[in-house]
Tab-separated table of C-alpha atoms and ligand atoms in Angstrom:
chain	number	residue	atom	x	y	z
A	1	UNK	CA	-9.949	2.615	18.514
A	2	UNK	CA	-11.599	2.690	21.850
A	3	UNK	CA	-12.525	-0.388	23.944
A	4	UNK	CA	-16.206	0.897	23.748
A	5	UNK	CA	-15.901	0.665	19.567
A	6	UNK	CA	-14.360	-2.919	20.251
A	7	UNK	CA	-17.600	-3.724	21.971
A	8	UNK	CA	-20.001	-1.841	19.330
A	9	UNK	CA	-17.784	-3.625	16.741
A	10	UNK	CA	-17.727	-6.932	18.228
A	11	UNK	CA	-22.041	-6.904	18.941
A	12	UNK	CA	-22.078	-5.626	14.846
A	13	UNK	CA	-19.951	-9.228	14.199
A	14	UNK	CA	-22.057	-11.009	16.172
A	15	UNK	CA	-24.762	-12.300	13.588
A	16	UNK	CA	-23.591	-13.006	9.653
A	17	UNK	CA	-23.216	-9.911	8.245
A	18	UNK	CA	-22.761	-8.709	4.355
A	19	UNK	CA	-19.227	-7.591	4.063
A	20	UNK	CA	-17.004	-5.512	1.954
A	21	UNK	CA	-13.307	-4.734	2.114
A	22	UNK	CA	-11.586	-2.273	-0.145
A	23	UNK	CA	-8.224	-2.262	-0.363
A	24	UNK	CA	-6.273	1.476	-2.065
A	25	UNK	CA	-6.170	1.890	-5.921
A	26	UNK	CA	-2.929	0.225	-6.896
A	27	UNK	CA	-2.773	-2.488	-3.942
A	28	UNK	CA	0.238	-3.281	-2.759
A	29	UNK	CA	1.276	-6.610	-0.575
A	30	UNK	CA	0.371	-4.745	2.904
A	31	UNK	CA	-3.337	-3.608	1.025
A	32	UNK	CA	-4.431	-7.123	-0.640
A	33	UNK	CA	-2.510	-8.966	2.421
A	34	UNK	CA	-4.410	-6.923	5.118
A	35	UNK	CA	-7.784	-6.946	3.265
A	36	UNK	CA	-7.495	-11.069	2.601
A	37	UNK	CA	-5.774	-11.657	5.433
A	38	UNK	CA	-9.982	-9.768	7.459
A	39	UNK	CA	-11.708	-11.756	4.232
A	40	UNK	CA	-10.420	-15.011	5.776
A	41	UNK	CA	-11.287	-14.268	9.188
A	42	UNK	CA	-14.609	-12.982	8.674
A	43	UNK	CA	-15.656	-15.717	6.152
A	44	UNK	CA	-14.339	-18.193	9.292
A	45	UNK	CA	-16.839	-16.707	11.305
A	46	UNK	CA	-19.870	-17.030	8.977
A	47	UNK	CA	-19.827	-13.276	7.316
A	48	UNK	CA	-21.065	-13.252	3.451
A	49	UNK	CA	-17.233	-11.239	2.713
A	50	UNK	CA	-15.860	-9.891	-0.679
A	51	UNK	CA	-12.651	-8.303	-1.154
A	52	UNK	CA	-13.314	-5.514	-4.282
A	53	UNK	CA	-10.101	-4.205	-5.214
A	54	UNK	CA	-10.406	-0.608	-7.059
A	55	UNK	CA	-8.211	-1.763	-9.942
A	56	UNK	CA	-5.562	-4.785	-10.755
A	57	UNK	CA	-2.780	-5.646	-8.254
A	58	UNK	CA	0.786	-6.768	-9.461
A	59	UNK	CA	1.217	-10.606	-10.577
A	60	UNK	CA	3.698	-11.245	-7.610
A	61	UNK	CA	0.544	-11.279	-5.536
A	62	UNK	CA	-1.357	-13.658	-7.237
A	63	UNK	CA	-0.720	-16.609	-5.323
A	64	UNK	CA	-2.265	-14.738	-2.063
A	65	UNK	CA	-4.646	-17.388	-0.887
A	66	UNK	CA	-8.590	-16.188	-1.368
A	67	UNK	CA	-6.873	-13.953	-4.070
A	68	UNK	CA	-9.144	-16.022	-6.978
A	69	UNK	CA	-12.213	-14.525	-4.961
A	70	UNK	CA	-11.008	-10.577	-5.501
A	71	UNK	CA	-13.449	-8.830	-7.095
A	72	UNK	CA	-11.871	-6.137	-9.420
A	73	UNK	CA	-14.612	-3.139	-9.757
A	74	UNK	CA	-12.558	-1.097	-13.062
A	75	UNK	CA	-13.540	-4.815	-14.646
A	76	UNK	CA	-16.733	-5.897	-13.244
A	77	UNK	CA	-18.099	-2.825	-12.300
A	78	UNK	CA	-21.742	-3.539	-11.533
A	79	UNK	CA	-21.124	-6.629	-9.685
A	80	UNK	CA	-19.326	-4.931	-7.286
A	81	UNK	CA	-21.320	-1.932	-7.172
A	82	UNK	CA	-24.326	-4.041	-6.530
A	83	UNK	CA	-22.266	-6.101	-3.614
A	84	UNK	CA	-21.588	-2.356	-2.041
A	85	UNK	CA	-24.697	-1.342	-2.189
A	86	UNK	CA	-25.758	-4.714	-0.626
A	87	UNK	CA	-23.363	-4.030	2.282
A	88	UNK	CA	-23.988	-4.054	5.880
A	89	UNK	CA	-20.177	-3.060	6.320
A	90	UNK	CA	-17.419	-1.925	4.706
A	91	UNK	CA	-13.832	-2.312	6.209
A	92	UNK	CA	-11.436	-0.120	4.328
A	93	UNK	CA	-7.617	-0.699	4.873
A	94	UNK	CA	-4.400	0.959	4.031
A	95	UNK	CA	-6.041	4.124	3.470
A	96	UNK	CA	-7.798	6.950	4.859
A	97	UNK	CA	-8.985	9.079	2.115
A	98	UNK	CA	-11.787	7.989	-0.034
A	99	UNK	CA	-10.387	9.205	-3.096
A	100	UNK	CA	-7.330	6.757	-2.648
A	101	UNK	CA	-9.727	4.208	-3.414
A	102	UNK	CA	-10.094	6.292	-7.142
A	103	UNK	CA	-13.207	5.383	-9.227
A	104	UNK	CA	-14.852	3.472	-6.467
A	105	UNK	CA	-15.032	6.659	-4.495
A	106	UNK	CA	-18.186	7.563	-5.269
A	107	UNK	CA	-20.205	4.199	-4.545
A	108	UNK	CA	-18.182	4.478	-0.860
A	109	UNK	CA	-19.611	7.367	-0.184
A	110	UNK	CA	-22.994	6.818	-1.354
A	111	UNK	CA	-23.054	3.801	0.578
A	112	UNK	CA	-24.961	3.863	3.982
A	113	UNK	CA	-22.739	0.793	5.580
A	114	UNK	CA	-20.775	1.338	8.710
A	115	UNK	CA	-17.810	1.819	7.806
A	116	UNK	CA	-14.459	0.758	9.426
A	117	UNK	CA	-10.757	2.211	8.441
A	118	UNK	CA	-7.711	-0.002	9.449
A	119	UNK	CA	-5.151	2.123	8.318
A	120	UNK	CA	-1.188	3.720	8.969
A	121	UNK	CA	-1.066	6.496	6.972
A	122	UNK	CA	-0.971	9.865	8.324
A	123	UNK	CA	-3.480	12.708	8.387
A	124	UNK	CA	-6.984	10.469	7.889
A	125	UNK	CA	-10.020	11.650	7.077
A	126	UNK	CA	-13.125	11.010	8.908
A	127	UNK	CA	-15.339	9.320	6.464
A	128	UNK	CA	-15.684	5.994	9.106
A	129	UNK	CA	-17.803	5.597	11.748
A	130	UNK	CA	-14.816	3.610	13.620
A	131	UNK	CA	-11.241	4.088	12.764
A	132	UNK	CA	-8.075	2.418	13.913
A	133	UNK	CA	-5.216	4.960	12.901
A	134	UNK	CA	-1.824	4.468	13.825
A	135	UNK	CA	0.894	6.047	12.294
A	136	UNK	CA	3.244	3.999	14.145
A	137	UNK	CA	2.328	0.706	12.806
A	138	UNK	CA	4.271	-1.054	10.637
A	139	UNK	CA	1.735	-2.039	7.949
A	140	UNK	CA	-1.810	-2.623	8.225
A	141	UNK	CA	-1.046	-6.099	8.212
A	142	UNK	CA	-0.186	-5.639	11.806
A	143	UNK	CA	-3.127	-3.469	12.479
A	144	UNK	CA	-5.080	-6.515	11.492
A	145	UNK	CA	-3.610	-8.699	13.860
A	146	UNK	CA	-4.027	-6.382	16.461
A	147	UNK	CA	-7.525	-5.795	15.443
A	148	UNK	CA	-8.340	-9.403	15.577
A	149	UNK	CA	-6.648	-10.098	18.826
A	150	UNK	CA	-8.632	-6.814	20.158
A	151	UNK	CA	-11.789	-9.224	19.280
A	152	UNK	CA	-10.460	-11.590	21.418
A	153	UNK	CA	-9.871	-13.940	18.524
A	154	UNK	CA	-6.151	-14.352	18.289
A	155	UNK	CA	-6.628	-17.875	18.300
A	156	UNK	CA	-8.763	-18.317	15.369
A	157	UNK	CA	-6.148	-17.121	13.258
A	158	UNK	CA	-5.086	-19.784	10.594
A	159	UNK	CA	-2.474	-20.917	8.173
A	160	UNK	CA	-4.313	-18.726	5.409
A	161	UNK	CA	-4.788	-15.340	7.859
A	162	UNK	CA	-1.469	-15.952	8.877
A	163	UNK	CA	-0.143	-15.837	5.275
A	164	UNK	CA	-1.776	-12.797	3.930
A	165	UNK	CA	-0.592	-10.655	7.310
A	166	UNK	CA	3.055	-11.967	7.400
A	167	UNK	CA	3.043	-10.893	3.219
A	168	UNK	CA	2.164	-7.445	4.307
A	169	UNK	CA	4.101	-7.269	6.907
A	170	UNK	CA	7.056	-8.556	5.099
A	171	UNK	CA	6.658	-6.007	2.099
A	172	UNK	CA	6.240	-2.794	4.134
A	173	UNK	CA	8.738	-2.880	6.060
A	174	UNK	CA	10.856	-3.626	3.259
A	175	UNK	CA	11.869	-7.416	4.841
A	176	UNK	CA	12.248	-6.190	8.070
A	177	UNK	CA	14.468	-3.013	7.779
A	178	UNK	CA	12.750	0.330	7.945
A	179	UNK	CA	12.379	1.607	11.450
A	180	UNK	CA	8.652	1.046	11.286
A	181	UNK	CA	9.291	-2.467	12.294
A	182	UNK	CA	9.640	-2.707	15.848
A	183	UNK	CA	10.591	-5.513	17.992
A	184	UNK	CA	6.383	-5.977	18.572
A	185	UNK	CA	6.262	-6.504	14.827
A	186	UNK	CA	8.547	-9.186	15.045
A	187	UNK	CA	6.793	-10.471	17.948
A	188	UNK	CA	3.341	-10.621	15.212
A	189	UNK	CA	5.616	-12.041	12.871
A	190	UNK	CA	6.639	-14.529	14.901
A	191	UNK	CA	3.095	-15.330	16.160
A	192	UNK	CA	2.027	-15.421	12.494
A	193	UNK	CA	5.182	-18.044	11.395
A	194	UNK	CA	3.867	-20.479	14.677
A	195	UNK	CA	0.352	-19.924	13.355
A	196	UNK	CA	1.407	-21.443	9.931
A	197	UNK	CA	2.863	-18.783	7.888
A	198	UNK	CA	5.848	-20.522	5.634
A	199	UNK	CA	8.083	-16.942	5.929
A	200	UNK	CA	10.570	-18.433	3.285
A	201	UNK	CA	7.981	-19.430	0.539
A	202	UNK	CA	6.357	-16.193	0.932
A	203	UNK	CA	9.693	-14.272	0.535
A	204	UNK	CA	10.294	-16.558	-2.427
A	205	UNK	CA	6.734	-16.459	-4.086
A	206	UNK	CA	7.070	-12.303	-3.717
A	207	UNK	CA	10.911	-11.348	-4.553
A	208	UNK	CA	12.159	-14.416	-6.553
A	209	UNK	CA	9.546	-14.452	-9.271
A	210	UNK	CA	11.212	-11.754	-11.220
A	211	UNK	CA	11.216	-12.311	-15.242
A	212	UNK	CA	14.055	-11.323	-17.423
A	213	UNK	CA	12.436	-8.124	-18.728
A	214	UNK	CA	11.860	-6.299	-14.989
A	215	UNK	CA	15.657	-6.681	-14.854
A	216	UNK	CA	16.230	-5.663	-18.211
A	217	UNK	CA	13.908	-2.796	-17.235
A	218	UNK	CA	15.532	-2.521	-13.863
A	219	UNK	CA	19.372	-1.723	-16.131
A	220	UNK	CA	17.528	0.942	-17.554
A	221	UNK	CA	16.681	2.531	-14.458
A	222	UNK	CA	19.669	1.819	-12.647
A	223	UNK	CA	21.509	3.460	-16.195
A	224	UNK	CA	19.037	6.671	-15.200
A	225	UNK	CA	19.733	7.318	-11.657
A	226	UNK	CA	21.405	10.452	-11.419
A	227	UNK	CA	22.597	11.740	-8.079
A	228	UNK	CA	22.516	15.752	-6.932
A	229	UNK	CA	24.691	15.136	-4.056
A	230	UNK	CA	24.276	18.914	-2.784
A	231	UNK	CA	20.593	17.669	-1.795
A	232	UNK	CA	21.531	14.490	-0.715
A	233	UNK	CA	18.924	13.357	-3.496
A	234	UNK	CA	18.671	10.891	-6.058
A	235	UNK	CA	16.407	10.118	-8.746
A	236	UNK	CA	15.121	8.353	-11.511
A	237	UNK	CA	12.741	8.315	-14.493
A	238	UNK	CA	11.417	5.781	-16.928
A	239	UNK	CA	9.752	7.005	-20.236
A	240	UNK	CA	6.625	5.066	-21.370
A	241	UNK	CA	8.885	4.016	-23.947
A	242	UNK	CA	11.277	2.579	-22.219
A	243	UNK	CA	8.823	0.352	-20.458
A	244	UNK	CA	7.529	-1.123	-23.649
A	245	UNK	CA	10.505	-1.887	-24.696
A	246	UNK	CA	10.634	-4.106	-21.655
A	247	UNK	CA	7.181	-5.308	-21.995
A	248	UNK	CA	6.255	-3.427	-18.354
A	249	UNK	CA	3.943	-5.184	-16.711
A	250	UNK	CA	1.938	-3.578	-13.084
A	251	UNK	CA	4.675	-4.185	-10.654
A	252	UNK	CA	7.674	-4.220	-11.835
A	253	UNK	CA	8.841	-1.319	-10.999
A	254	UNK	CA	8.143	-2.071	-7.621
A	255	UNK	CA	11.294	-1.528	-5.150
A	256	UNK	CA	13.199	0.251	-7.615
A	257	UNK	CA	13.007	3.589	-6.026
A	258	UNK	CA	15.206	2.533	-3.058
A	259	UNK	CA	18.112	1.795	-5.131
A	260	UNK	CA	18.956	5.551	-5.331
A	261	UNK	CA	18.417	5.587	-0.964
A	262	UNK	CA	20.977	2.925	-0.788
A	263	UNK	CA	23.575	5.340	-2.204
A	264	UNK	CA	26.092	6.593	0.491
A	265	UNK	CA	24.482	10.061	1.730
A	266	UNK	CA	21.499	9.943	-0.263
A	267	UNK	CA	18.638	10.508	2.180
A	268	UNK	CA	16.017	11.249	-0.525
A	269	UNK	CA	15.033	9.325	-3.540
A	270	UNK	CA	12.701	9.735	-6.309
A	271	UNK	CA	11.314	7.502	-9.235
A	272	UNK	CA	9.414	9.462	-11.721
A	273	UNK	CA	7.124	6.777	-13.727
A	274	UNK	CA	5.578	7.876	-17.368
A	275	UNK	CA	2.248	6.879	-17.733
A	276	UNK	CA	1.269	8.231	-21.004
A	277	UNK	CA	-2.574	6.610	-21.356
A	278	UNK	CA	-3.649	8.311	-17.930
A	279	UNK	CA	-1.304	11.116	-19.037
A	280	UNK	CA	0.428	11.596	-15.592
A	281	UNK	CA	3.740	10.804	-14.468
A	282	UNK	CA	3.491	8.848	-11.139
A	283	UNK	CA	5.737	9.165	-8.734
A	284	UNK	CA	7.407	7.433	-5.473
A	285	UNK	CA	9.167	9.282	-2.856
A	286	UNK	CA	11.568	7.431	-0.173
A	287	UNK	CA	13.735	8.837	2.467
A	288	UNK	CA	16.157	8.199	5.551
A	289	UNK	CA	15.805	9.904	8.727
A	290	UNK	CA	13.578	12.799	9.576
A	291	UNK	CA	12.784	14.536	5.859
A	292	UNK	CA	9.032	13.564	5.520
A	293	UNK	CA	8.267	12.567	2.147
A	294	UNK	CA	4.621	12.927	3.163
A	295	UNK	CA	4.792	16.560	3.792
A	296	UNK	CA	6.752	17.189	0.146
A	297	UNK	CA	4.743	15.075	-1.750
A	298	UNK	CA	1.551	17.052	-0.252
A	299	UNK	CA	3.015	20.527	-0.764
A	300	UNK	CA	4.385	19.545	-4.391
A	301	UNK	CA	3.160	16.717	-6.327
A	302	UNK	CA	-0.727	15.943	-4.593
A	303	UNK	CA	0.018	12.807	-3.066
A	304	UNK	CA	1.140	11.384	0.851
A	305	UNK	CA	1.809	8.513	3.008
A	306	UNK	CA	4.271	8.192	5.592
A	307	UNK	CA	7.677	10.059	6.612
A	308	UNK	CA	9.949	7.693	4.720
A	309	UNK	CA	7.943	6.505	1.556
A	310	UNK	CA	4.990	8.227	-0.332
A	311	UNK	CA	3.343	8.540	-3.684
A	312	UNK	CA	2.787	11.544	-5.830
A	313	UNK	CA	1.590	12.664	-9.479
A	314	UNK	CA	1.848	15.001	-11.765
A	315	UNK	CA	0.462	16.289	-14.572
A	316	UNK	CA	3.302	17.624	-16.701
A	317	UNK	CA	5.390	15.741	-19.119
A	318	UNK	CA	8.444	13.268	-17.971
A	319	UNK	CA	11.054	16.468	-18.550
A	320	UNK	CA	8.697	19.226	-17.075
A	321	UNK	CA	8.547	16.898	-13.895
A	322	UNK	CA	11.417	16.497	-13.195
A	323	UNK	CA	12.636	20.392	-13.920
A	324	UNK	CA	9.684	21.066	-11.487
A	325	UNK	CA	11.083	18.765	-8.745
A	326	UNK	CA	14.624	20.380	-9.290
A	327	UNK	CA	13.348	23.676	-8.841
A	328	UNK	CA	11.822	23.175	-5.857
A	329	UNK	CA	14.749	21.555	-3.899
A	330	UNK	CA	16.280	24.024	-3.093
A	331	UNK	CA	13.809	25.208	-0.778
A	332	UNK	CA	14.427	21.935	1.304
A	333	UNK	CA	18.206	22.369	1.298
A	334	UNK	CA	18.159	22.632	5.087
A	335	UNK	CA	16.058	19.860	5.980
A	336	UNK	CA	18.094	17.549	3.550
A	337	UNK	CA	21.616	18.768	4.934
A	338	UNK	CA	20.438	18.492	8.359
B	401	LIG	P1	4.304	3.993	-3.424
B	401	LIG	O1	5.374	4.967	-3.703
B	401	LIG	O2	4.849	2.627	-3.123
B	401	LIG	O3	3.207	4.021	-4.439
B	401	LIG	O4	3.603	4.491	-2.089
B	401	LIG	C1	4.307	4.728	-0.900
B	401	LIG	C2	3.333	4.933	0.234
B	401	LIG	O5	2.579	6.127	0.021
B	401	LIG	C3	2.312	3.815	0.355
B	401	LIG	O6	2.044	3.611	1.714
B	401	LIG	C4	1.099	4.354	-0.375
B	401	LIG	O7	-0.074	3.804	0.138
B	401	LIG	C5	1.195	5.853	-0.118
B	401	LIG	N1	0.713	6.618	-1.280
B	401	LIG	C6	1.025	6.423	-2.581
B	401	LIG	N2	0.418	7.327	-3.375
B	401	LIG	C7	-0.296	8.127	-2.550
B	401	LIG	C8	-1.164	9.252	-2.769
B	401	LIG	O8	-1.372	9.717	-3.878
B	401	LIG	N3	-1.733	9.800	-1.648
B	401	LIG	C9	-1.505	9.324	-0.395
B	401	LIG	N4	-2.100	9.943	0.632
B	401	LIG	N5	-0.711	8.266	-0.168
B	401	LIG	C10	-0.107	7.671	-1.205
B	402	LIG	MN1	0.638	-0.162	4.144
């Protein structure tokens, strides 16, 4: 992002505009923290703005403040079609593909807003008219802050901006430890705490509202994991079944997939996720050090993200999956060994 977009950007926030901000399909704490975190700030400064997630976000997010406001388009589909079609702009953050935002694809890209990506992933596309990609970032969370501050409005951020950004922040960089956080993100952080962000009640309201049957469910995985220690790879699966038996509810599974990365010389992890009503298994790939999850999930199972953690699907059963992601190992031997 260019200082010359800063300026076109800044004279296109200069009257009350009609706003919409899209988070991915599936948001996560960085997508509904970044996209509430712009809501607040843009509502502050007199913009008509509506957050319209693609589909439902996990129930450890629902204490997000402006979260009541979210408008959910798989549930009220015309309402939010209507507010898109209404729109003067449309931010979309933590993604860069319009397809990652799945059903609401098509109204995105009918729509004649300007459009405006915030977004770390790698390899965008060029569907906005102004993008601010940077791999490097921690989260868009940050990307937010910077984007703000790049407005010259640093100072307008409040307890409530403060709290969405620090949430993302906090949840991509897995509290802090992947080596996307830099000492710059801890500078935001820090920023964000003085600007009213209560770090310890977010940690709390996001990783200590667990319910008995995520770590029933959470045994079951663990019981799973298998290890193929001539890869340096571990894995795991979950059968639709066994998440009914423990009453699976969006989110849960969340974080799971790094147990297998926190076993001595595993550098790649895999959870394999049955979803048997959209009949795919979903999957999420971590890893340590230089194997890019992005690149095998994009050669293999039609997914992305970043080096260390990315998504994936596939279309075959639970078994045929995971035979299919055996078979193909081997072909990374060296890069895993290395
Ligand atoms: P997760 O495994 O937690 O779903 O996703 C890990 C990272 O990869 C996140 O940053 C997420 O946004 C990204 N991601 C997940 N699924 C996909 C996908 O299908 N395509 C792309 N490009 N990125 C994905
Ligand atoms: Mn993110």
């Amino acid at each position: 992002m260019t200082e010359h977009d800063i300026k076109e950007i800044k004279a296109l926030l200069i009257a009350p505009k009609q706003i919409v901000i899209v988070p991915h399909k599936n948001p996560d704490g960085d997508a509904m923290g970044s996209t509430l975190g712009l809501y607040h700030y843009l509502i502050k400064n007199n913009h008509k703005a509506t957050v319209i997630a693609p589909n439902d976000y996990p129930d450890f997010l629902k204490w997000l403040p402006g979260q009541d406001n979210v408008v959910i388009y798989e549930s009220d589909r015309s309402h939010a079609e209507n507010l898109i079609e209404k729109a003067d702009l449309i931010f979309t953050l933590d993604f860069n593909a319009l397809h990652r935002a799945g059903e609401m694809e098509t109204p995105l890209s009918n729509s004649e807003a300007v459009k405006i990506m915030i977004d770390h992933h790698q390899q965008p596309d060029s569907y906005a008219e102004y993008m601010f990609s940077d791999v490097s970032m921690s989260s868009t969370c940050e990307m937010v802050y910077r984007f703000i501050d790049m407005l010259g409005d640093k100072g307008t951020i409040n307890e409530q901006i403060a709290t969405c950004l620090y949430t993302g922040i906090l949840t991509d960089t897995g509290s802090f430890r992947f080596p996307s956080s830099t000492s710059t993100t801890h500078l935001v952080a820090a920023d964000l705490i003085d600007r009213g962000a209560n770090h310890s009640d977010i940690y709390n309201s996001i990783y200590d509202t667990n319910s008995y049957e995520r770590l029933q469910l959470l045994g079951v995985a663990l019981k799973n994991l298998r290890v193929i220690p001539e890869y340096r790879t571990a894995y795991i699966t979950l059968s639709q079944e066994e998440l009914n038996a423990s009453n699976f509810k969006k989110g849960d599974t969340e974080g799971f997939v790094n147990y297998g990365l926190s076993i001595k010389n595993v550098v790649f992890a895999v959870i394999f996720i049955e979803h048997k009503q959209e009949g795919i298994v979903k999957i999420s790939f971590r890893s340590e050090g230089s194997f890019s999850v992005n690149e095998f999930s994009r050669q293999n199972f039609g997914g992305g993200g970043h080096t260390n953690a990315a998504g994936g699907k596939s279309d075959l059963s639970l078994n045929d999956t995971v035979e299919k992601f055996i078979s193909i190992l081997p072909r990374y031997k060296n890069t895993l060994i290395s």
